[in-house]
PDB file of C-alpha atoms in Angstrom:
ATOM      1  CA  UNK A   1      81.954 -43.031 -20.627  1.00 72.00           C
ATOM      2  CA  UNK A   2      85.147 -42.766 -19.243  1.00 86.00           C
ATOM      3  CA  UNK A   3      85.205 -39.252 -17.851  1.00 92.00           C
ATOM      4  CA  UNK A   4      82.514 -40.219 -15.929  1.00 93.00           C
ATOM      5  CA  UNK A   5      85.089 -42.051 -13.454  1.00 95.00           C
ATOM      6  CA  UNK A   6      87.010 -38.764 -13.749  1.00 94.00           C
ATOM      7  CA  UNK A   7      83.957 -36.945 -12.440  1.00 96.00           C
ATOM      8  CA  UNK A   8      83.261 -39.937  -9.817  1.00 96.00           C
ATOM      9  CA  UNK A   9      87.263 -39.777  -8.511  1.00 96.00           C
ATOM     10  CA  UNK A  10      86.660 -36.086  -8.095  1.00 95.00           C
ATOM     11  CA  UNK A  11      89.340 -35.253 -11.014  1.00 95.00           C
ATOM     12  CA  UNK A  12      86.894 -33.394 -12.976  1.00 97.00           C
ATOM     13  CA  UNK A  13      82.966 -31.881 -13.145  1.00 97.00           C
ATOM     14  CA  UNK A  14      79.865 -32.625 -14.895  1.00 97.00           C
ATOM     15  CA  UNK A  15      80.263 -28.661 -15.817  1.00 98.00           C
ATOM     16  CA  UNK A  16      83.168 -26.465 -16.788  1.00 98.00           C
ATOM     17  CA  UNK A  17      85.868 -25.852 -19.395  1.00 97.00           C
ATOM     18  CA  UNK A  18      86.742 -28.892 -21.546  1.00 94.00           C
ATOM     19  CA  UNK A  19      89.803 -29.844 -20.880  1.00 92.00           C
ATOM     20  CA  UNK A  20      92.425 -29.419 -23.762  1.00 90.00           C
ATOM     21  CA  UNK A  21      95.339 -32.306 -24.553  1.00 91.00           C
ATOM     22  CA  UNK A  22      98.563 -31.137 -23.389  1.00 92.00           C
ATOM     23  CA  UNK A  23     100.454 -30.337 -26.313  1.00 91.00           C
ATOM     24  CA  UNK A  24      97.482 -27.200 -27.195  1.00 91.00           C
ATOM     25  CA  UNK A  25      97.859 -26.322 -23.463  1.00 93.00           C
ATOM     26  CA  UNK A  26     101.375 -25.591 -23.779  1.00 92.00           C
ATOM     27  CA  UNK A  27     100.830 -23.226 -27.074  1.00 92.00           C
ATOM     28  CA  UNK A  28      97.460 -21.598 -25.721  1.00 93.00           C
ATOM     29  CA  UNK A  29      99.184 -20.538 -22.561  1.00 93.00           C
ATOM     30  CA  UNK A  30     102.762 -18.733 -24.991  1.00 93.00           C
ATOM     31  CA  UNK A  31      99.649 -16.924 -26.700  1.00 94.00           C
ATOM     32  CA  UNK A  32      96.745 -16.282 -24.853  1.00 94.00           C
ATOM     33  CA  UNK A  33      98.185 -14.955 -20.904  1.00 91.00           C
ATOM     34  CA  UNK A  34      94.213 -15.263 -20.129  1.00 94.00           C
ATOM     35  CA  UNK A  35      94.130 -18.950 -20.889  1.00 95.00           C
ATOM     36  CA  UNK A  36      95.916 -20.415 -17.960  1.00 95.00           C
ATOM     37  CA  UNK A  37      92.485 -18.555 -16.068  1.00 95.00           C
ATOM     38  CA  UNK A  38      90.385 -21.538 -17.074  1.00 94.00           C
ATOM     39  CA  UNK A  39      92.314 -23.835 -14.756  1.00 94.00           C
ATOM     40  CA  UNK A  40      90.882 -22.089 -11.747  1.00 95.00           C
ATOM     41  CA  UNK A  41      88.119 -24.304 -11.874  1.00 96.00           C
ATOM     42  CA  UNK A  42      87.991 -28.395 -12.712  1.00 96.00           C
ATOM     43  CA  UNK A  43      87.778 -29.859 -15.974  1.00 97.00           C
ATOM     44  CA  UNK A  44      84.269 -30.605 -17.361  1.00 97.00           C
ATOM     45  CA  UNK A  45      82.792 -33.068 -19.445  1.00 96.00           C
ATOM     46  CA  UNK A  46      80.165 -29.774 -21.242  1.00 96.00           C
ATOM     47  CA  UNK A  47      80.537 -26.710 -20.449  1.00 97.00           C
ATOM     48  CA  UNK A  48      78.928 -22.779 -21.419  1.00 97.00           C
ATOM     49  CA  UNK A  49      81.583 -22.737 -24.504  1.00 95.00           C
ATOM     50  CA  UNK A  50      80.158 -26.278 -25.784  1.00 93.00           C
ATOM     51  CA  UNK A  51      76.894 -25.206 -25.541  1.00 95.00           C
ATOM     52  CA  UNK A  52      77.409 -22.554 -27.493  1.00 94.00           C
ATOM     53  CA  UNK A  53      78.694 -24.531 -30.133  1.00 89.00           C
ATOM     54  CA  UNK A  54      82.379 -23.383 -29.788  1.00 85.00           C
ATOM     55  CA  UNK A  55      84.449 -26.660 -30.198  1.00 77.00           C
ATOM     56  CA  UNK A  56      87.129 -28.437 -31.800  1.00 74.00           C
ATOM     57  CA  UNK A  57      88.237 -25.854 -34.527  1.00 74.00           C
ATOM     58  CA  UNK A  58      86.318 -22.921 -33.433  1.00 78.00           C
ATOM     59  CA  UNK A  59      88.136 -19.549 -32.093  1.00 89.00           C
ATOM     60  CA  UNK A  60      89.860 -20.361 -28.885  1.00 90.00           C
ATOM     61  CA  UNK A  61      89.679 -16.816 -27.847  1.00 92.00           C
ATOM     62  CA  UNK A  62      85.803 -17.210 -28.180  1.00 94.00           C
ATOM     63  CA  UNK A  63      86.290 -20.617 -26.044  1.00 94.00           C
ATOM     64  CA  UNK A  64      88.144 -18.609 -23.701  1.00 95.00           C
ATOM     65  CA  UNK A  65      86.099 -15.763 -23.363  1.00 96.00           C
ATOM     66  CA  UNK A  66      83.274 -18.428 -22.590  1.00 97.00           C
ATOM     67  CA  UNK A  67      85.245 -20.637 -20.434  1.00 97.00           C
ATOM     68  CA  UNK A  68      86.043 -17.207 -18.252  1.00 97.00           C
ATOM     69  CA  UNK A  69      82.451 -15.928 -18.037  1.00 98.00           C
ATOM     70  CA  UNK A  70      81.432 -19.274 -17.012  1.00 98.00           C
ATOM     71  CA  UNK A  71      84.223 -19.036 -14.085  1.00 98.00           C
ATOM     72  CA  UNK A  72      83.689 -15.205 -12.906  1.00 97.00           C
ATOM     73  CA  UNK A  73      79.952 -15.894 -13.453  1.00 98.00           C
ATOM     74  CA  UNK A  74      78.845 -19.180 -11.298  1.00 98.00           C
ATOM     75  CA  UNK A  75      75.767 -20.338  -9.508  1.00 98.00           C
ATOM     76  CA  UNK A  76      74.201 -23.414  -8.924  1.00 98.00           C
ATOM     77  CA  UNK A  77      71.594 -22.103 -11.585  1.00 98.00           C
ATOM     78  CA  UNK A  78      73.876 -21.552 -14.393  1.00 99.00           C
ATOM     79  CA  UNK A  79      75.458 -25.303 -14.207  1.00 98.00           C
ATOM     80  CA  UNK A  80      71.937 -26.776 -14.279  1.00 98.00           C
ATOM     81  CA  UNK A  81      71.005 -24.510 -17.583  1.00 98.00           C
ATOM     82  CA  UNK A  82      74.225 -25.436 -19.050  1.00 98.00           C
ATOM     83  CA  UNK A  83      73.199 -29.390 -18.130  1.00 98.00           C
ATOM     84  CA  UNK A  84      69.752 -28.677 -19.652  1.00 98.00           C
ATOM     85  CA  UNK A  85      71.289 -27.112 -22.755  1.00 97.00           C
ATOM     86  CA  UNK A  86      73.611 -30.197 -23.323  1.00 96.00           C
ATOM     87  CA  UNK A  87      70.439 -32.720 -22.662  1.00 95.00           C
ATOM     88  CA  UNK A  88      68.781 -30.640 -25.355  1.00 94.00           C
ATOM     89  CA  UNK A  89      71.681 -30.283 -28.047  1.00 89.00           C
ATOM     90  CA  UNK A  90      72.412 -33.831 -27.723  1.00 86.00           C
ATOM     91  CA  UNK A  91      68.605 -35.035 -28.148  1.00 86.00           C
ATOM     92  CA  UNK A  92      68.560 -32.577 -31.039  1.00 80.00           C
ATOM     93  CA  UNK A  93      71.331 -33.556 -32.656  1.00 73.00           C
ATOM     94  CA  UNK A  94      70.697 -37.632 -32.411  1.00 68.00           C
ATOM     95  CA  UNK A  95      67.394 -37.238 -34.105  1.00 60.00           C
ATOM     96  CA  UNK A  96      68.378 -34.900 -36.579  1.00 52.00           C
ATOM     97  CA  UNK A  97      68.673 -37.758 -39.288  1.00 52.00           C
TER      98      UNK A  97
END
């Protein structure tokens, strides 16, 4: 997995906001004066929005609101539930069929 080698180099986390592609970064940031908060913190592969199931067309004010409650809200603890959640989701999800 390539971000993995992001996370390695130090250029992102194993937990925080997803990072968004540059085009929505540039839009989010005209509409949303809160959204440029998220970048307080490093890039992660999951994070507390994801698993919550907020992704790819959900509300990005939800996403938001998640991604800053993560930030204001940090510990140790809270990155290893979110890891545990993810673990979980994904087993879930791969035997679902």
């Amino acid at each position: 997995m390539p971000q993995l080698v992001n996370v390695v180099r130090g250029e992102m986390s194993l937990v925080g906001p997803r990072p968004e592609r540059p085009e929505f970064v540039a839009r989010f940031r005209e509409r949303y004066p809160e959204y440029m908060s998220r970048h307080r913190v490093r890039a992660g592969i999951t994070g507390w929005a994801q698993v919550h199931d907020l992704r790819g067309q959900s509300s990005i004010r939800k996403r938001i609101a998640y991604d800053l409650y993560y930030i204001d809200n940090w510990t140790l603890g809270l990155d290893f539930k979110i890891l545990w959640l993810t673990v979980l989701r994904f087993w879930r999800h791969r035997h679902a069929y």
